[in-house]
Tab-separated table of C-alpha atoms and ligand atoms in Angstrom:
chain	number	residue	atom	x	y	z
A	1	MET	CA	0.000	0.000	0.000
A	2	ALA	CA	1.289	3.431	-0.873
A	3	LYS	CA	1.728	6.738	0.886
A	4	ILE	CA	0.532	9.720	-1.148
A	5	LEU	CA	1.799	13.117	-0.064
A	6	CYS	CA	-0.325	15.910	-1.463
A	7	VAL	CA	0.659	19.582	-1.201
A	8	LEU	CA	-2.214	22.008	-1.707
A	9	TYR	CA	-2.765	25.701	-1.061
A	10	ASP	CA	-4.376	26.949	2.148
A	11	ASP	CA	-8.147	27.045	2.636
A	12	PRO	CA	-9.931	30.424	2.270
A	13	ILE	CA	-9.265	32.628	5.320
A	14	ASP	CA	-12.920	32.337	6.385
A	15	GLY	CA	-13.032	28.576	5.902
A	16	MET	CA	-14.490	26.444	3.134
A	17	PRO	CA	-17.347	28.059	1.177
A	18	ARG	CA	-20.818	27.077	2.379
A	19	SER	CA	-22.251	27.962	-1.026
A	20	TYR	CA	-20.975	28.928	-4.451
A	21	PRO	CA	-21.970	31.745	-6.826
A	22	ARG	CA	-23.084	29.244	-9.488
A	23	ASP	CA	-24.930	25.945	-9.321
A	24	ASP	CA	-23.167	24.097	-12.106
A	25	LEU	CA	-20.362	24.102	-14.647
A	26	PRO	CA	-20.825	23.990	-18.410
A	27	LYS	CA	-20.414	20.464	-19.713
A	28	LEU	CA	-17.464	20.051	-22.066
A	29	ASP	CA	-17.130	16.872	-24.091
A	30	ARG	CA	-13.667	17.304	-25.534
A	31	TYR	CA	-10.729	19.678	-25.607
A	32	PRO	CA	-10.433	21.886	-28.707
A	33	ASP	CA	-7.981	19.483	-30.390
A	34	GLY	CA	-10.419	16.604	-29.963
A	35	THR	CA	-8.645	14.830	-27.096
A	36	THR	CA	-10.864	13.561	-24.318
A	37	LEU	CA	-11.202	15.183	-20.947
A	38	PRO	CA	-9.968	13.083	-17.991
A	39	THR	CA	-11.578	9.654	-17.768
A	40	PRO	CA	-11.231	8.307	-14.207
A	41	SER	CA	-13.486	5.369	-13.324
A	42	ALA	CA	-15.415	7.649	-10.943
A	43	ILE	CA	-15.119	10.933	-9.036
A	44	ASP	CA	-16.020	11.616	-5.403
A	45	PHE	CA	-16.531	15.375	-5.651
A	46	ARG	CA	-19.061	17.811	-7.038
A	47	PRO	CA	-17.633	19.647	-10.084
A	48	GLY	CA	-17.633	23.323	-9.147
A	49	ASP	CA	-16.566	22.788	-5.528
A	50	LEU	CA	-13.257	24.115	-4.211
A	51	LEU	CA	-10.877	21.162	-4.525
A	52	GLY	CA	-7.402	22.681	-4.798
A	53	CYS	CA	-7.023	23.719	-1.150
A	54	VAL	CA	-6.118	21.542	1.820
A	55	SER	CA	-9.702	20.710	2.828
A	56	GLY	CA	-10.663	20.105	-0.813
A	57	GLU	CA	-8.053	17.295	-1.000
A	58	LEU	CA	-8.588	17.148	-4.785
A	59	GLY	CA	-11.517	14.895	-3.909
A	60	LEU	CA	-9.098	11.975	-3.506
A	61	ARG	CA	-9.416	10.732	0.095
A	62	LYS	CA	-12.279	8.288	-0.324
A	63	TYR	CA	-10.766	6.675	-3.410
A	64	LEU	CA	-7.275	6.360	-1.926
A	65	GLU	CA	-8.277	5.171	1.542
A	66	SER	CA	-10.802	2.665	0.245
A	67	ASN	CA	-7.904	1.110	-1.690
A	68	GLY	CA	-5.796	0.909	1.462
A	69	HIS	CA	-3.487	3.819	0.714
A	70	THR	CA	-2.465	6.617	3.074
A	71	LEU	CA	-3.145	10.213	2.058
A	72	VAL	CA	-1.317	13.076	3.769
A	73	VAL	CA	-2.383	16.586	2.719
A	74	THR	CA	-0.498	19.700	3.765
A	75	SER	CA	0.200	23.278	2.688
A	76	ASP	CA	3.377	23.429	4.801
A	77	LYS	CA	5.895	22.905	2.024
A	78	ASP	CA	8.932	25.155	2.423
A	79	GLY	CA	12.018	24.879	4.585
A	80	PRO	CA	13.699	21.868	6.213
A	81	ASP	CA	11.210	21.816	9.122
A	82	SER	CA	8.150	21.779	6.885
A	83	GLN	CA	5.673	18.919	7.079
A	84	PHE	CA	6.416	18.255	3.406
A	85	GLU	CA	10.092	17.523	4.110
A	86	ARG	CA	9.229	15.354	7.121
A	87	GLU	CA	6.649	13.284	5.254
A	88	LEU	CA	8.644	13.044	2.021
A	89	VAL	CA	11.133	10.469	3.325
A	90	ASP	CA	8.735	7.531	2.885
A	91	ALA	CA	6.246	8.911	0.332
A	92	ASP	CA	5.602	6.834	-2.809
A	93	VAL	CA	3.742	9.571	-4.669
A	94	VAL	CA	3.948	13.368	-4.406
A	95	ILE	CA	1.087	15.445	-5.783
A	96	SER	CA	1.592	19.171	-6.125
A	97	GLN	CA	-0.037	22.092	-7.919
A	98	PRO	CA	2.026	24.781	-9.689
A	99	PHE	CA	0.028	27.488	-7.862
A	100	TRP	CA	1.575	26.396	-4.546
A	101	PRO	CA	4.444	24.260	-5.751
A	102	ALA	CA	6.180	21.662	-3.615
A	103	TYR	CA	9.645	22.145	-5.054
A	104	LEU	CA	11.194	18.724	-5.627
A	105	THR	CA	14.858	19.646	-5.794
A	106	ALA	CA	17.638	17.090	-6.247
A	107	GLU	CA	18.307	17.231	-2.485
A	108	ARG	CA	14.695	16.477	-1.674
A	109	ILE	CA	14.515	13.733	-4.287
A	110	ALA	CA	17.613	12.165	-2.730
A	111	LYS	CA	15.784	12.031	0.634
A	112	ALA	CA	12.635	10.522	-0.918
A	113	LYS	CA	13.832	6.939	-1.159
A	114	ASN	CA	10.405	5.490	-2.056
A	115	LEU	CA	9.330	8.163	-4.532
A	116	LYS	CA	8.085	6.708	-7.815
A	117	LEU	CA	5.624	9.290	-9.135
A	118	ALA	CA	5.649	13.102	-9.027
A	119	LEU	CA	2.222	14.156	-10.199
A	120	THR	CA	1.408	17.735	-11.142
A	121	ALA	CA	-2.268	18.499	-10.565
A	122	GLY	CA	-2.223	21.085	-13.335
A	123	ILE	CA	0.268	21.868	-16.094
A	124	GLY	CA	3.966	22.728	-15.759
A	125	SER	CA	6.332	20.391	-13.905
A	126	ASP	CA	9.255	22.792	-13.606
A	127	HIS	CA	8.971	22.637	-9.809
A	128	VAL	CA	10.478	19.147	-10.148
A	129	ASP	CA	14.195	18.826	-10.884
A	130	LEU	CA	13.543	16.879	-14.074
A	131	GLN	CA	17.169	15.832	-14.417
A	132	ALA	CA	17.098	14.299	-10.941
A	133	ALA	CA	13.806	12.551	-11.779
A	134	ILE	CA	15.359	11.217	-14.995
A	135	ASP	CA	18.421	9.983	-13.105
A	136	ARG	CA	16.324	8.270	-10.405
A	137	GLY	CA	13.775	6.752	-12.805
A	138	ILE	CA	10.884	8.678	-11.219
A	139	THR	CA	7.822	9.197	-13.399
A	140	VAL	CA	6.688	12.815	-13.747
A	141	ALA	CA	3.184	13.372	-15.091
A	142	GLU	CA	0.826	16.334	-15.426
A	143	VAL	CA	-2.777	16.812	-16.517
A	144	THR	CA	-2.117	18.184	-19.989
A	145	TYR	CA	-4.790	20.565	-21.355
A	146	CYS	CA	-6.746	20.648	-18.050
A	147	ASN	CA	-6.376	24.419	-17.617
A	148	SER	CA	-4.857	25.651	-20.894
A	149	ILE	CA	-8.077	27.383	-21.947
A	150	SER	CA	-8.496	28.842	-18.430
A	151	VAL	CA	-5.069	30.458	-18.774
A	152	SER	CA	-5.755	31.726	-22.283
A	153	GLU	CA	-8.844	33.532	-20.963
A	154	HIS	CA	-6.723	35.098	-18.221
A	155	VAL	CA	-4.136	36.247	-20.779
A	156	VAL	CA	-6.774	37.977	-22.897
A	157	MET	CA	-8.205	39.606	-19.757
A	158	MET	CA	-4.763	40.867	-18.746
A	159	ILE	CA	-3.907	42.211	-22.205
A	160	LEU	CA	-7.179	44.153	-22.344
A	161	SER	CA	-6.765	45.328	-18.732
A	162	LEU	CA	-3.277	46.701	-19.342
A	163	VAL	CA	-3.874	48.320	-22.714
A	164	ARG	CA	-7.219	49.860	-21.702
A	165	ASN	CA	-5.841	50.868	-18.254
A	166	TYR	CA	-8.647	49.051	-16.438
A	167	LEU	CA	-7.208	48.501	-12.954
A	168	PRO	CA	-6.033	52.086	-12.262
A	169	SER	CA	-9.375	53.370	-13.607
A	170	HIS	CA	-11.227	51.011	-11.298
A	171	ASP	CA	-9.120	52.330	-8.411
A	172	TRP	CA	-10.412	55.860	-9.089
A	173	VAL	CA	-13.972	54.619	-8.630
A	174	ARG	CA	-13.069	52.947	-5.336
A	175	LYS	CA	-11.397	56.186	-4.172
A	176	GLY	CA	-14.604	58.160	-4.877
A	177	GLY	CA	-13.102	60.002	-7.866
A	178	TRP	CA	-14.294	60.742	-11.390
A	179	ASN	CA	-10.825	61.349	-12.827
A	180	ILE	CA	-11.449	60.648	-16.486
A	181	ALA	CA	-8.299	62.384	-17.719
A	182	ASP	CA	-6.139	60.411	-15.287
A	183	CYS	CA	-7.715	57.183	-16.545
A	184	ALA	CA	-7.580	58.107	-20.243
A	185	ALA	CA	-3.967	59.326	-20.212
A	186	ARG	CA	-2.743	55.692	-20.359
A	187	SER	CA	-5.663	54.053	-22.164
A	188	TYR	CA	-5.532	52.669	-25.735
A	189	ASP	CA	-7.461	50.278	-28.006
A	190	VAL	CA	-5.953	46.918	-28.916
A	191	GLU	CA	-7.479	47.125	-32.404
A	192	GLY	CA	-4.684	47.269	-34.984
A	193	MET	CA	-1.944	46.466	-32.479
A	194	HIS	CA	0.575	43.674	-33.128
A	195	VAL	CA	0.502	40.888	-30.553
A	196	GLY	CA	3.026	38.053	-30.408
A	197	THR	CA	3.101	34.857	-28.402
A	198	VAL	CA	6.285	33.098	-27.354
A	199	ALA	CA	5.104	29.504	-27.994
A	200	ALA	CA	1.949	28.507	-29.800
A	201	GLY	CA	1.113	25.359	-27.883
A	202	ARG	CA	-2.273	24.771	-26.288
A	203	ILE	CA	-2.349	28.104	-24.447
A	204	GLY	CA	-0.489	30.227	-26.997
A	205	SER	CA	-2.660	29.165	-29.911
A	206	ALA	CA	-5.852	29.583	-27.823
A	207	VAL	CA	-4.730	33.152	-27.038
A	208	LEU	CA	-4.208	33.873	-30.748
A	209	ARG	CA	-7.603	32.408	-31.579
A	210	ARG	CA	-9.289	34.569	-28.927
A	211	LEU	CA	-7.515	37.779	-29.976
A	212	LYS	CA	-8.245	37.422	-33.690
A	213	PRO	CA	-11.773	38.891	-33.380
A	214	PHE	CA	-10.245	42.017	-31.801
A	215	ASP	CA	-8.638	42.752	-35.192
A	216	MET	CA	-5.121	42.571	-33.836
A	217	HIS	CA	-2.180	41.481	-36.049
A	218	LEU	CA	-1.057	38.070	-34.804
A	219	HIS	CA	2.523	36.749	-34.515
A	220	TYR	CA	4.184	33.731	-32.929
A	221	PHE	CA	7.520	32.139	-32.271
A	222	ASP	CA	7.708	28.424	-31.580
A	223	ARG	CA	10.349	25.781	-32.179
A	224	TYR	CA	7.855	23.949	-34.417
A	225	ARG	CA	5.482	25.693	-36.815
A	226	LEU	CA	1.724	25.393	-36.615
A	227	PRO	CA	0.079	23.469	-39.484
A	228	GLU	CA	-0.183	25.618	-42.607
A	229	ASP	CA	-3.992	25.644	-42.594
A	230	VAL	CA	-4.013	26.911	-38.986
A	231	GLU	CA	-1.548	29.679	-39.848
A	232	ARG	CA	-3.758	30.641	-42.773
A	233	GLU	CA	-7.016	30.475	-40.790
A	234	LEU	CA	-5.623	32.713	-38.041
A	235	GLY	CA	-3.639	34.926	-40.417
A	236	VAL	CA	-0.708	34.586	-38.024
A	237	THR	CA	2.929	35.311	-38.891
A	238	TRP	CA	5.645	32.901	-37.703
A	239	HIS	CA	9.052	34.266	-36.681
A	240	ASP	CA	12.206	32.202	-36.475
A	241	SER	CA	13.355	33.786	-33.221
A	242	VAL	CA	11.903	35.595	-30.230
A	243	GLU	CA	14.184	38.535	-31.006
A	244	ASP	CA	12.799	38.855	-34.519
A	245	MET	CA	9.199	38.813	-33.283
A	246	ILE	CA	9.276	41.140	-30.307
A	247	GLY	CA	10.745	44.106	-32.174
A	248	MET	CA	7.469	44.578	-34.033
A	249	CYS	CA	4.988	43.724	-31.270
A	250	ASP	CA	2.975	46.127	-29.138
A	251	VAL	CA	1.952	43.244	-26.876
A	252	VAL	CA	3.965	40.123	-26.069
A	253	THR	CA	2.543	37.123	-24.228
A	254	ILE	CA	4.716	34.299	-22.907
A	255	ASN	CA	3.238	30.800	-23.148
A	256	CYS	CA	6.165	28.354	-23.156
A	257	PRO	CA	7.131	25.991	-20.329
A	258	LEU	CA	10.002	26.871	-18.003
A	259	HIS	CA	13.023	24.685	-18.696
A	260	PRO	CA	16.734	25.463	-19.054
A	261	GLU	CA	16.230	26.888	-22.590
A	262	THR	CA	13.600	29.408	-21.499
A	263	GLU	CA	14.864	30.358	-18.025
A	264	ASN	CA	15.645	34.100	-17.932
A	265	LEU	CA	14.707	34.444	-21.623
A	266	PHE	CA	13.339	37.954	-21.033
A	267	ASP	CA	16.384	39.526	-19.432
A	268	ALA	CA	17.310	43.221	-19.654
A	269	SER	CA	18.783	42.875	-23.150
A	270	MET	CA	15.719	41.033	-24.527
A	271	ILE	CA	13.363	43.600	-22.996
A	272	ALA	CA	15.501	46.372	-24.526
A	273	ARG	CA	14.783	44.866	-27.979
A	274	MET	CA	11.022	45.296	-27.486
A	275	LYS	CA	9.197	48.342	-28.827
A	276	ARG	CA	9.195	51.222	-26.345
A	277	GLY	CA	5.882	51.185	-24.556
A	278	ALA	CA	5.138	47.509	-25.244
A	279	TYR	CA	3.067	45.422	-22.827
A	280	LEU	CA	4.356	42.097	-21.516
A	281	VAL	CA	2.013	39.438	-20.154
A	282	ASN	CA	3.478	36.337	-18.552
A	283	THR	CA	1.264	33.578	-17.239
A	284	ALA	CA	3.838	30.875	-18.057
A	285	ARG	CA	6.439	30.954	-15.269
A	286	GLY	CA	8.039	33.783	-13.281
A	287	LYS	CA	11.577	32.597	-13.914
A	288	ILE	CA	11.251	33.092	-17.680
A	289	VAL	CA	11.664	36.821	-17.043
A	290	ASP	CA	14.276	38.683	-15.026
A	291	ARG	CA	12.526	40.112	-11.976
A	292	ASP	CA	14.547	43.316	-11.656
A	293	ALA	CA	14.726	43.962	-15.405
A	294	VAL	CA	10.923	44.068	-15.504
A	295	VAL	CA	10.798	46.600	-12.668
A	296	ALA	CA	13.468	48.779	-14.333
A	297	ALA	CA	11.675	48.653	-17.708
A	298	LEU	CA	8.373	49.756	-16.144
A	299	GLU	CA	10.110	52.588	-14.318
A	300	SER	CA	11.919	53.799	-17.467
A	301	GLY	CA	8.864	53.470	-19.725
A	302	GLN	CA	10.461	50.780	-21.922
A	303	LEU	CA	7.461	48.665	-20.894
A	304	ALA	CA	4.074	50.387	-20.612
A	305	GLY	CA	2.690	47.553	-18.510
A	306	TYR	CA	3.400	44.086	-17.133
A	307	ALA	CA	0.850	41.562	-15.966
A	308	GLY	CA	0.839	37.930	-15.042
A	309	ASP	CA	0.106	35.475	-12.314
A	310	VAL	CA	3.409	33.650	-12.074
A	311	TRP	CA	6.292	34.521	-9.749
A	312	PHE	CA	9.464	32.843	-8.569
A	313	PRO	CA	9.595	31.321	-6.123
A	314	GLN	CA	6.020	30.829	-4.995
A	315	PRO	CA	4.563	32.072	-2.792
A	316	ALA	CA	6.286	35.391	-3.516
A	317	SER	CA	7.747	37.138	-0.476
A	318	ARG	CA	5.616	39.916	0.960
A	319	ASP	CA	8.205	42.507	-0.107
A	320	HIS	CA	8.557	41.199	-3.677
A	321	PRO	CA	9.026	44.277	-5.944
A	322	TRP	CA	6.342	43.129	-8.386
A	323	ARG	CA	3.743	43.806	-5.698
A	324	THR	CA	4.504	47.535	-5.816
A	325	MET	CA	6.078	48.297	-9.213
A	326	PRO	CA	4.278	50.806	-11.474
A	327	HIS	CA	1.816	49.816	-14.218
A	328	GLU	CA	1.421	46.220	-13.105
A	329	GLY	CA	-1.616	43.987	-13.259
A	330	MET	CA	-0.392	41.082	-11.158
A	331	THR	CA	-2.468	38.402	-9.468
A	332	PRO	CA	-1.337	35.469	-7.363
A	333	HIS	CA	-0.942	32.299	-9.410
A	334	ILE	CA	-4.621	31.678	-10.138
A	335	SER	CA	-5.274	31.569	-13.852
A	336	GLY	CA	-5.226	27.786	-14.041
A	337	THR	CA	-7.137	27.103	-10.848
A	338	SER	CA	-10.605	28.421	-11.584
A	339	LEU	CA	-13.292	26.136	-10.158
A	340	SER	CA	-13.870	25.006	-13.743
A	341	ALA	CA	-10.217	23.972	-14.108
A	342	GLN	CA	-10.085	22.314	-10.691
A	343	ALA	CA	-12.823	19.851	-11.647
A	344	ARG	CA	-10.762	18.806	-14.678
A	345	TYR	CA	-7.397	18.498	-12.986
A	346	ALA	CA	-8.813	16.711	-9.941
A	347	ALA	CA	-10.362	14.159	-12.313
A	348	GLY	CA	-7.112	13.951	-14.295
A	349	THR	CA	-5.099	13.415	-11.119
A	350	ARG	CA	-7.403	10.542	-10.219
A	351	GLU	CA	-7.072	9.091	-13.714
A	352	ILE	CA	-3.269	9.134	-13.453
A	353	LEU	CA	-3.371	7.546	-9.964
A	354	GLU	CA	-5.724	4.808	-11.160
A	355	CYS	CA	-3.359	4.006	-14.045
A	356	PHE	CA	-0.359	4.044	-11.732
A	357	PHE	CA	-1.885	1.747	-9.096
A	358	GLU	CA	-3.512	-0.607	-11.597
A	359	GLY	CA	-0.349	-0.938	-13.681
A	360	ARG	CA	-2.012	0.579	-16.754
A	361	PRO	CA	-0.109	3.012	-19.003
A	362	ILE	CA	-0.532	6.690	-18.213
A	363	ARG	CA	-1.719	8.601	-21.290
A	364	ASP	CA	1.242	9.644	-23.375
A	365	GLU	CA	0.172	13.294	-23.411
A	366	TYR	CA	0.274	13.352	-19.588
A	367	LEU	CA	3.876	12.131	-19.388
A	368	ILE	CA	6.826	14.437	-18.822
A	369	VAL	CA	9.447	11.939	-17.613
A	370	GLN	CA	9.267	8.148	-17.644
A	371	GLY	CA	11.807	5.338	-17.623
A	372	GLY	CA	14.779	7.662	-17.260
A	373	HIS	CA	13.885	9.907	-20.224
A	374	LEU	CA	11.742	12.862	-21.158
A	375	ALA	CA	8.569	11.255	-22.499
A	376	GLY	CA	5.246	12.237	-24.096
A	377	THR	CA	4.566	15.964	-23.749
A	378	GLY	CA	7.875	16.268	-21.876
A	379	ALA	CA	9.813	15.015	-24.892
A	380	HIS	CA	8.052	17.535	-27.132
A	381	SER	CA	7.866	20.656	-25.001
A	382	TYR	CA	10.631	20.485	-22.366
A	383	SER	CA	14.397	20.060	-22.302
A	384	ALA	CA	16.182	17.974	-19.675
A	385	GLY	CA	17.821	19.745	-16.749
A	386	ASP	CA	16.791	21.627	-13.663
A	387	ALA	CA	14.908	24.894	-13.206
A	388	THR	CA	14.330	24.674	-9.432
A	389	GLY	CA	17.471	26.626	-8.380
A	390	GLY	CA	16.618	29.289	-5.798
A	391	SER	CA	13.301	27.711	-4.830
A	392	GLU	CA	14.361	27.488	-1.172
A	393	GLU	CA	13.626	31.239	-1.012
A	394	ALA	CA	9.919	30.357	-0.978
A	395	ALA	CA	10.393	29.873	2.782
A	396	LEU	CA	10.842	33.675	3.042
A	397	PHE	CA	7.073	34.102	2.619
A	398	LYS	CA	6.725	33.025	6.252
A	399	THR	CA	8.938	35.901	7.440
A	400	HIS	CA	9.232	38.623	4.713
B	1	NDP	P1	1.905	23.042	-24.410
B	1	NDP	O1	2.824	21.901	-24.156
B	1	NDP	O2	0.682	22.822	-25.218
B	1	NDP	O3	2.696	24.215	-25.123
B	1	NDP	C1	3.964	24.593	-24.790
B	1	NDP	C2	4.587	25.163	-26.032
B	1	NDP	O4	5.829	25.770	-25.679
B	1	NDP	C3	4.880	24.127	-27.082
B	1	NDP	O5	4.338	24.561	-28.311
B	1	NDP	C4	6.385	24.116	-27.114
B	1	NDP	O6	6.897	23.948	-28.379
B	1	NDP	C5	6.716	25.530	-26.731
B	1	NDP	N1	8.105	25.696	-26.333
B	1	NDP	C6	8.865	24.910	-25.549
B	1	NDP	N2	10.092	25.414	-25.434
B	1	NDP	C7	10.114	26.531	-26.166
B	1	NDP	C8	11.114	27.477	-26.459
B	1	NDP	N3	12.353	27.348	-25.987
B	1	NDP	N4	10.769	28.529	-27.220
B	1	NDP	C9	9.528	28.654	-27.732
B	1	NDP	N5	8.545	27.761	-27.509
B	1	NDP	C10	8.843	26.715	-26.728
B	1	NDP	O7	1.552	23.639	-22.987
B	1	NDP	P2	0.430	24.693	-22.571
B	1	NDP	O8	0.278	25.678	-23.668
B	1	NDP	O9	-0.773	24.005	-22.064
B	1	NDP	O10	1.157	25.357	-21.311
B	1	NDP	C11	2.346	26.110	-21.479
B	1	NDP	C12	2.910	26.532	-20.141
B	1	NDP	O11	2.025	27.433	-19.508
B	1	NDP	C13	3.066	25.385	-19.117
B	1	NDP	O12	4.242	24.665	-19.318
B	1	NDP	C14	3.084	26.155	-17.830
B	1	NDP	O13	4.388	26.597	-17.538
B	1	NDP	C15	2.201	27.362	-18.110
B	1	NDP	N6	0.908	27.219	-17.465
B	1	NDP	C16	0.525	28.164	-16.540
B	1	NDP	C17	-0.652	28.036	-15.852
B	1	NDP	C18	-1.100	29.082	-14.877
B	1	NDP	O14	-1.986	28.812	-14.073
B	1	NDP	N7	-0.547	30.283	-14.923
B	1	NDP	C19	-1.525	26.868	-16.037
B	1	NDP	C20	-1.104	26.006	-17.123
B	1	NDP	C21	0.087	26.163	-17.755
B	1	NDP	P3	7.128	22.569	-29.057
B	1	NDP	O15	6.327	21.553	-28.311
B	1	NDP	O16	6.593	22.906	-30.393
B	1	NDP	O17	8.571	22.369	-28.931
């Protein structure tokens, strides 16, 4: 029988909701590319309930305990005295969400003698040292596509919010003002602007598709080109490098995974190549951009705005400069954990666990690492190596 260690974010400060704003979720049959939504044998939760926090337990307890397994759920994940580090030593499976990542560094993996499966309840397994997982033969899996559309909606919201100057204008209302000139002095239309995505995978291409009706000019950079008919349908221009694309874009959105090739991609020199007054939206991973270069570019006017929901490490310290820099539209890491997304990734997590315990193959598209190699989606979208360096600073959230 196995021990499953599950790291989830804290419950709401006033406790679990007693009711929800809506009674149901729309029923989706398939993802946009035709692949099926998660197919566990059953679920023990109500879609639309809060599942991603400690008391939500991803709806897994009944299933796991009725099969004789032990489930430990905690939000205490950072530092050597955390419950996560104490429980890790004999855990067979670690489940973690990118929103509140349990960083599985090489040191932690070395302590986890029984670990066989690192399961990301969401998308993006950069919180695992993939090289260490490869070397130890640990399987890394994630619930591919579960929240890609959720994130694409968030990206479109953030682009419109920045360009139209929504959040500062909203602040004037809250302050009792009617300061139209203050609001309008930084407000533009997106119509006619050039927008480029770094990566046109599930999220990047969904962003392009959603922005097309706004009559923006669409651009992308990706290591592999989209099919010709998709390029034609969207009227999107491919660029053979990020540098080539960003020089002509008014808005840039980052939608690639974090791995050694993309870490620190948007450093000071890359940002300097962007058009003056461009907007940068990053819902991919905080470490893809240089923290201080973003602040400096907003202060100098090189960037007109920056928004995103991803930071490094997470949770971000209370004095993180992105909380107070000018012209920002930051949120905590939430775009992929809407109640709609939670129902999908909780079901996908259960599907992966059922496969793992029943000795059935995990869907190829869910695999990042297996059998000592990058596999499935991992082989396509990631590169081997480690992107967890510096994650121990997440412990600062408790004190700073
Ligand atoms: P996909 O795997 O569908 O797409 C990722 C794309 O990134 C692929 O097209 C891949 O290209 C491309 N890519 C990889 N490396 C590079 C590179 N060096 N330069 C340019 N493109 C590259 O994943 P999703 O679109 O579903 O998700 C993308 C990322 O978004 C996740 O990895 C995660 O980090 C983040 N995310 C954030 C969430 C949030 O809540 N904020 C939630 C979900 C995801 P190819 O395969 O063609 O090589």
